[in-house]
Short mmCIF file of C-alpha atoms in Angstrom, two decimals:
data_model
loop_
_atom_site.label_atom_id
_atom_site.label_comp_id
_atom_site.label_asym_id
_atom_site.label_seq_id
_atom_site.Cartn_x
_atom_site.Cartn_y
_atom_site.Cartn_z
CA UNK X 26 14.23 16.11 -28.26
CA UNK X 27 11.69 16.34 -25.42
CA UNK X 28 9.94 19.29 -27.06
CA UNK X 29 9.86 17.45 -30.39
CA UNK X 30 8.17 14.43 -28.77
CA UNK X 31 5.69 16.74 -27.04
CA UNK X 32 4.88 18.41 -30.36
CA UNK X 33 4.37 15.00 -31.98
CA UNK X 34 1.95 13.94 -29.23
CA UNK X 35 -0.15 17.12 -29.49
CA UNK X 36 -2.97 16.74 -32.04
CA UNK X 37 -3.02 19.42 -34.75
CA UNK X 38 -5.72 22.08 -34.27
CA UNK X 39 -8.85 21.23 -36.26
CA UNK X 40 -11.54 23.81 -35.46
CA UNK X 41 -14.88 22.45 -34.28
CA UNK X 42 -17.46 23.61 -36.80
CA UNK X 43 -21.24 24.01 -36.65
CA UNK X 44 -21.45 20.94 -38.89
CA UNK X 45 -19.46 18.95 -36.33
CA UNK X 46 -22.05 19.83 -33.71
CA UNK X 47 -25.14 19.42 -35.90
CA UNK X 48 -24.23 16.00 -37.24
CA UNK X 49 -24.15 14.64 -33.69
CA UNK X 50 -27.51 16.12 -32.65
CA UNK X 51 -29.51 12.97 -33.41
CA UNK X 52 -27.10 10.64 -31.61
CA UNK X 53 -27.48 9.23 -28.13
CA UNK X 54 -24.60 10.53 -26.03
CA UNK X 55 -22.65 8.20 -23.77
CA UNK X 56 -19.90 9.10 -21.30
CA UNK X 57 -17.27 6.44 -20.65
CA UNK X 58 -14.75 6.68 -17.82
CA UNK X 59 -11.17 6.30 -18.99
CA UNK X 60 -7.99 6.66 -16.94
CA UNK X 61 -9.29 9.45 -14.75
CA UNK X 62 -11.11 11.24 -17.55
CA UNK X 63 -14.14 10.88 -19.80
CA UNK X 64 -14.49 9.63 -23.37
CA UNK X 65 -17.49 11.06 -25.21
CA UNK X 66 -19.28 8.52 -27.39
CA UNK X 67 -22.24 8.83 -29.78
CA UNK X 68 -24.67 6.08 -30.68
CA UNK X 69 -27.02 5.53 -33.63
CA UNK X 70 -29.37 2.65 -34.42
CA UNK X 71 -30.07 -0.80 -32.99
CA UNK X 72 -28.67 -4.25 -33.68
CA UNK X 73 -25.20 -5.75 -33.55
CA UNK X 74 -22.66 -3.26 -32.22
CA UNK X 75 -20.15 -1.65 -34.59
CA UNK X 76 -17.49 0.62 -33.08
CA UNK X 77 -15.95 3.45 -35.11
CA UNK X 78 -12.57 4.88 -34.14
CA UNK X 79 -11.12 8.00 -35.78
CA UNK X 80 -7.60 9.05 -36.68
CA UNK X 81 -5.10 11.54 -35.30
CA UNK X 82 -6.40 15.09 -35.16
CA UNK X 83 -9.91 13.92 -35.98
CA UNK X 84 -13.02 13.28 -33.88
CA UNK X 85 -16.22 11.24 -33.73
CA UNK X 86 -18.17 13.78 -35.77
CA UNK X 87 -15.93 13.06 -38.78
CA UNK X 88 -17.21 9.47 -38.70
CA UNK X 89 -20.86 10.35 -38.18
CA UNK X 90 -21.73 10.18 -41.89
CA UNK X 91 -20.37 6.64 -42.00
CA UNK X 92 -22.08 5.78 -38.71
CA UNK X 93 -25.51 6.86 -39.95
CA UNK X 94 -25.07 5.00 -43.22
CA UNK X 95 -24.26 1.78 -41.37
CA UNK X 96 -26.92 2.15 -38.70
CA UNK X 97 -29.85 2.29 -41.13
CA UNK X 98 -29.00 -1.22 -42.30
CA UNK X 99 -29.60 -2.68 -38.86
CA UNK X 100 -26.59 -1.96 -36.66
CA UNK X 101 -25.97 -0.16 -33.40
CA UNK X 102 -23.07 2.11 -34.31
CA UNK X 103 -20.93 3.90 -31.73
CA UNK X 104 -18.29 6.51 -32.57
CA UNK X 105 -16.19 8.03 -29.83
CA UNK X 106 -13.70 10.84 -29.29
CA UNK X 107 -10.27 9.48 -28.46
CA UNK X 108 -8.22 11.21 -25.71
CA UNK X 109 -7.38 14.87 -26.47
CA UNK X 110 -9.79 14.81 -29.44
CA UNK X 111 -13.18 15.72 -27.95
CA UNK X 112 -15.89 17.11 -30.20
CA UNK X 113 -16.93 19.61 -27.56
CA UNK X 114 -15.51 19.07 -24.08
CA UNK X 115 -11.94 20.31 -24.65
CA UNK X 116 -12.45 22.99 -27.28
CA UNK X 117 -9.57 25.44 -27.06
CA UNK X 118 -7.54 23.14 -24.81
CA UNK X 119 -4.39 21.47 -26.15
CA UNK X 120 -4.15 17.96 -24.82
CA UNK X 121 -1.70 15.20 -25.67
CA UNK X 122 -2.16 11.57 -26.63
CA UNK X 123 -0.39 8.74 -28.43
CA UNK X 124 -0.96 5.47 -30.28
CA UNK X 125 -0.92 3.33 -27.15
CA UNK X 126 -3.49 5.55 -25.45
CA UNK X 127 -5.69 5.30 -28.57
CA UNK X 128 -5.52 1.50 -28.24
CA UNK X 129 -6.38 1.53 -24.54
CA UNK X 130 -9.28 3.89 -25.20
CA UNK X 131 -10.67 1.62 -27.92
CA UNK X 132 -10.46 -1.36 -25.57
CA UNK X 133 -12.24 0.60 -22.83
CA UNK X 134 -15.07 1.61 -25.16
CA UNK X 135 -15.62 -1.97 -26.34
CA UNK X 136 -15.51 -3.24 -22.76
CA UNK X 137 -18.19 -0.72 -21.75
CA UNK X 138 -20.61 -0.93 -24.70
CA UNK X 139 -19.78 -4.34 -26.22
CA UNK X 140 -19.59 -7.06 -27.14
CA UNK X 141 -18.70 -5.67 -30.56
CA UNK X 142 -19.54 -7.39 -33.83
CA UNK X 143 -17.15 -5.18 -35.79
CA UNK X 144 -14.73 -2.27 -35.52
CA UNK X 145 -14.09 0.24 -38.30
CA UNK X 146 -11.13 2.57 -37.94
CA UNK X 147 -9.69 5.41 -39.99
CA UNK X 148 -5.94 6.15 -40.16
CA UNK X 149 -4.47 5.82 -36.65
CA UNK X 150 -7.83 4.35 -35.59
CA UNK X 151 -7.37 1.62 -38.21
CA UNK X 152 -3.90 0.73 -36.92
CA UNK X 153 -5.13 0.77 -33.32
CA UNK X 154 -7.87 -1.65 -34.37
CA UNK X 155 -5.31 -4.08 -35.78
CA UNK X 156 -3.05 -3.88 -32.72
CA UNK X 157 -6.01 -4.41 -30.35
CA UNK X 158 -7.69 -7.23 -32.25
CA UNK X 159 -4.39 -9.08 -32.70
CA UNK X 160 -3.34 -8.45 -29.09
CA UNK X 161 0.00 -7.33 -30.50
CA UNK X 162 3.01 -7.10 -28.19
CA UNK X 163 2.31 -4.92 -25.13
CA UNK X 164 -1.37 -4.77 -26.12
CA UNK X 165 -1.89 -8.44 -25.24
CA UNK X 166 -3.91 -7.36 -22.19
CA UNK X 167 -6.13 -5.19 -24.41
CA UNK X 168 -7.06 -7.82 -26.99
CA UNK X 169 -10.52 -7.41 -28.55
CA UNK X 170 -12.55 -10.19 -30.17
CA UNK X 171 -14.73 -9.23 -33.14
CA UNK X 172 -16.06 -10.93 -36.28
CA UNK X 173 -15.11 -8.16 -38.71
CA UNK X 174 -12.79 -5.18 -38.99
CA UNK X 175 -12.73 -2.34 -41.51
CA UNK X 176 -9.44 -0.50 -41.99
CA UNK X 177 -9.69 2.83 -43.81
CA UNK X 178 -6.48 4.66 -44.83
CA UNK X 179 -4.27 2.73 -42.43
CA UNK X 180 -0.55 3.36 -42.07
CA UNK X 181 1.95 0.51 -42.40
CA UNK X 182 4.13 0.91 -39.32
CA UNK X 183 5.58 3.26 -36.73
CA UNK X 184 8.01 4.71 -39.23
CA UNK X 185 5.07 5.80 -41.40
CA UNK X 186 3.56 8.02 -38.73
CA UNK X 187 6.91 9.53 -37.79
CA UNK X 188 7.65 10.26 -41.45
CA UNK X 189 4.21 11.80 -41.98
CA UNK X 190 4.66 14.13 -39.01
CA UNK X 191 8.09 15.24 -40.20
CA UNK X 192 6.89 16.02 -43.71
CA UNK X 193 3.47 17.54 -43.04
CA UNK X 194 3.67 19.08 -39.58
CA UNK X 195 7.29 19.84 -38.74
CA UNK X 196 10.70 20.62 -40.25
CA UNK X 197 11.03 17.83 -42.79
CA UNK X 198 12.82 14.50 -42.83
CA UNK X 199 15.99 15.99 -41.34
CA UNK X 200 14.48 15.45 -37.87
CA UNK X 201 13.24 11.89 -38.58
CA UNK X 202 16.02 10.04 -36.73
CA UNK X 203 15.96 12.36 -33.73
CA UNK X 204 12.19 12.17 -33.37
CA UNK X 205 12.13 8.40 -33.82
CA UNK X 206 14.74 7.93 -31.08
CA UNK X 207 12.84 10.28 -28.79
CA UNK X 208 9.56 8.45 -29.25
CA UNK X 209 11.13 5.03 -28.83
CA UNK X 210 12.75 6.18 -25.60
CA UNK X 211 9.62 7.89 -24.26
CA UNK X 212 7.27 4.98 -24.98
CA UNK X 213 9.73 2.09 -24.80
CA UNK X 214 8.88 0.56 -28.16
CA UNK X 215 10.38 -0.05 -31.59
CA UNK X 216 8.84 1.91 -34.45
CA UNK X 217 10.13 -0.74 -36.85
CA UNK X 218 8.46 -3.56 -34.93
CA UNK X 219 5.03 -1.96 -34.57
CA UNK X 220 3.87 -2.97 -38.01
CA UNK X 221 0.24 -3.33 -39.10
CA UNK X 222 1.38 -5.87 -41.70
CA UNK X 223 2.96 -8.00 -38.97
CA UNK X 224 0.10 -7.69 -36.49
CA UNK X 225 -2.58 -8.44 -39.08
CA UNK X 226 -1.08 -11.87 -39.70
CA UNK X 227 -2.55 -12.99 -36.36
CA UNK X 228 -6.09 -11.78 -37.02
CA UNK X 229 -8.80 -14.31 -37.85
CA UNK X 230 -11.65 -11.83 -38.23
CA UNK X 231 -12.91 -10.88 -41.69
CA UNK X 232 -10.96 -7.84 -42.90
CA UNK X 233 -11.91 -5.07 -45.33
CA UNK X 234 -9.08 -2.69 -46.21
CA UNK X 235 -10.08 0.57 -47.91
CA UNK X 236 -7.46 2.93 -49.32
CA UNK X 237 -7.39 5.72 -51.87
CA UNK X 238 -4.85 5.59 -54.68
CA UNK X 239 -4.26 9.32 -54.19
CA UNK X 240 -3.72 9.21 -50.41
CA UNK X 241 -1.04 11.83 -49.74
CA UNK X 242 -0.60 10.91 -46.08
CA UNK X 243 -0.03 7.14 -46.21
CA UNK X 244 0.77 6.04 -49.77
CA UNK X 245 -1.29 3.35 -51.49
CA UNK X 246 1.78 1.09 -51.56
CA UNK X 247 1.43 0.70 -47.78
CA UNK X 248 -2.05 -0.75 -48.26
CA UNK X 249 -0.69 -3.29 -50.74
CA UNK X 250 1.86 -4.47 -48.17
CA UNK X 251 -0.88 -4.84 -45.54
CA UNK X 252 -3.04 -6.84 -47.96
CA UNK X 253 -0.15 -9.14 -48.82
CA UNK X 254 0.33 -10.03 -45.15
CA UNK X 255 -3.01 -11.81 -44.64
CA UNK X 256 -5.03 -13.74 -47.24
CA UNK X 257 -8.29 -12.77 -45.50
CA UNK X 258 -7.79 -9.09 -46.40
CA UNK X 259 -10.20 -7.73 -49.02
CA UNK X 260 -8.88 -4.53 -50.59
CA UNK X 261 -11.27 -1.92 -51.94
CA UNK X 262 -9.64 0.98 -53.77
CA UNK X 263 -11.02 4.49 -54.24
CA UNK X 264 -9.62 7.26 -56.41
CA UNK X 265 -9.49 11.01 -55.98
CA UNK X 266 -10.67 11.14 -52.35
CA UNK X 267 -7.28 11.23 -50.65
CA UNK X 268 -6.78 10.53 -46.97
CA UNK X 269 -9.65 12.50 -45.46
CA UNK X 270 -12.44 12.84 -48.03
CA UNK X 271 -12.52 9.06 -48.33
CA UNK X 272 -14.80 9.14 -45.27
CA UNK X 273 -17.45 10.75 -47.49
CA UNK X 274 -16.86 8.54 -50.53
CA UNK X 275 -20.18 6.93 -51.43
CA UNK X 276 -18.59 3.87 -53.01
CA UNK X 277 -16.68 3.30 -49.78
CA UNK X 278 -19.90 3.62 -47.77
CA UNK X 279 -21.62 0.97 -49.89
CA UNK X 280 -18.66 -1.40 -49.64
CA UNK X 281 -18.48 -1.08 -45.86
CA UNK X 282 -22.21 -1.61 -45.42
CA UNK X 283 -22.20 -4.65 -47.69
CA UNK X 284 -19.16 -6.10 -45.94
CA UNK X 285 -20.76 -5.77 -42.53
CA UNK X 286 -23.95 -7.43 -43.78
CA UNK X 287 -22.14 -10.41 -45.32
CA UNK X 288 -22.09 -13.64 -43.35
CA UNK X 289 -18.95 -14.02 -41.23
CA UNK X 290 -16.48 -16.46 -42.81
#
């Protein structure tokens, strides 16, 4: 069980490409101290601060296209590499992280470069945004106040991420119960209780939820359950982009930019 939990907490290897490096060349680099290490952050533009937080196995460079699109409409946009996900510093080194560390890292970034007008997160970054902004459960000490949040391809709850790992990265659903017990023991939490739909009920910020109908990581039905939990949620649906290419979807980019420019309700 211990090895299974360790495997779960080790991000999958996504090679750092020349495009990853080039797309960050025009950004201002910022180093932020975090729990004895450094978080690398990248900044574009001037204006109200918008923080971008990526998903599991991803990195700031994967959000750079979105960051640049937002920044030209009058925002200071900061994307950062979550722990064990650096765009350059830890190439070739296998680190470990987890959802709670993602949340603490997001809080630390906002504390250092904020106040933040908005946070936009993809996948695990979207869920971390909800847990932080709502101050959910053990994250009460890491609560973040913002006017707007954008949730792209979010999962529904802790069971969703365990199920996704089992199906896409390990031995199938036969290990689901064992892995779930191991994670709950290691991190002292309930996968059932850590629900984005539950946490989002306590958020008063304006909320844009973006999800692709063909998402093969976290099914579209999960987005519908999140939307149903809070009447402030605006759902924008894309088609054919899936879980990852949605970050390059031009209709999504326009919706996010427009949402951020709308007056706060």
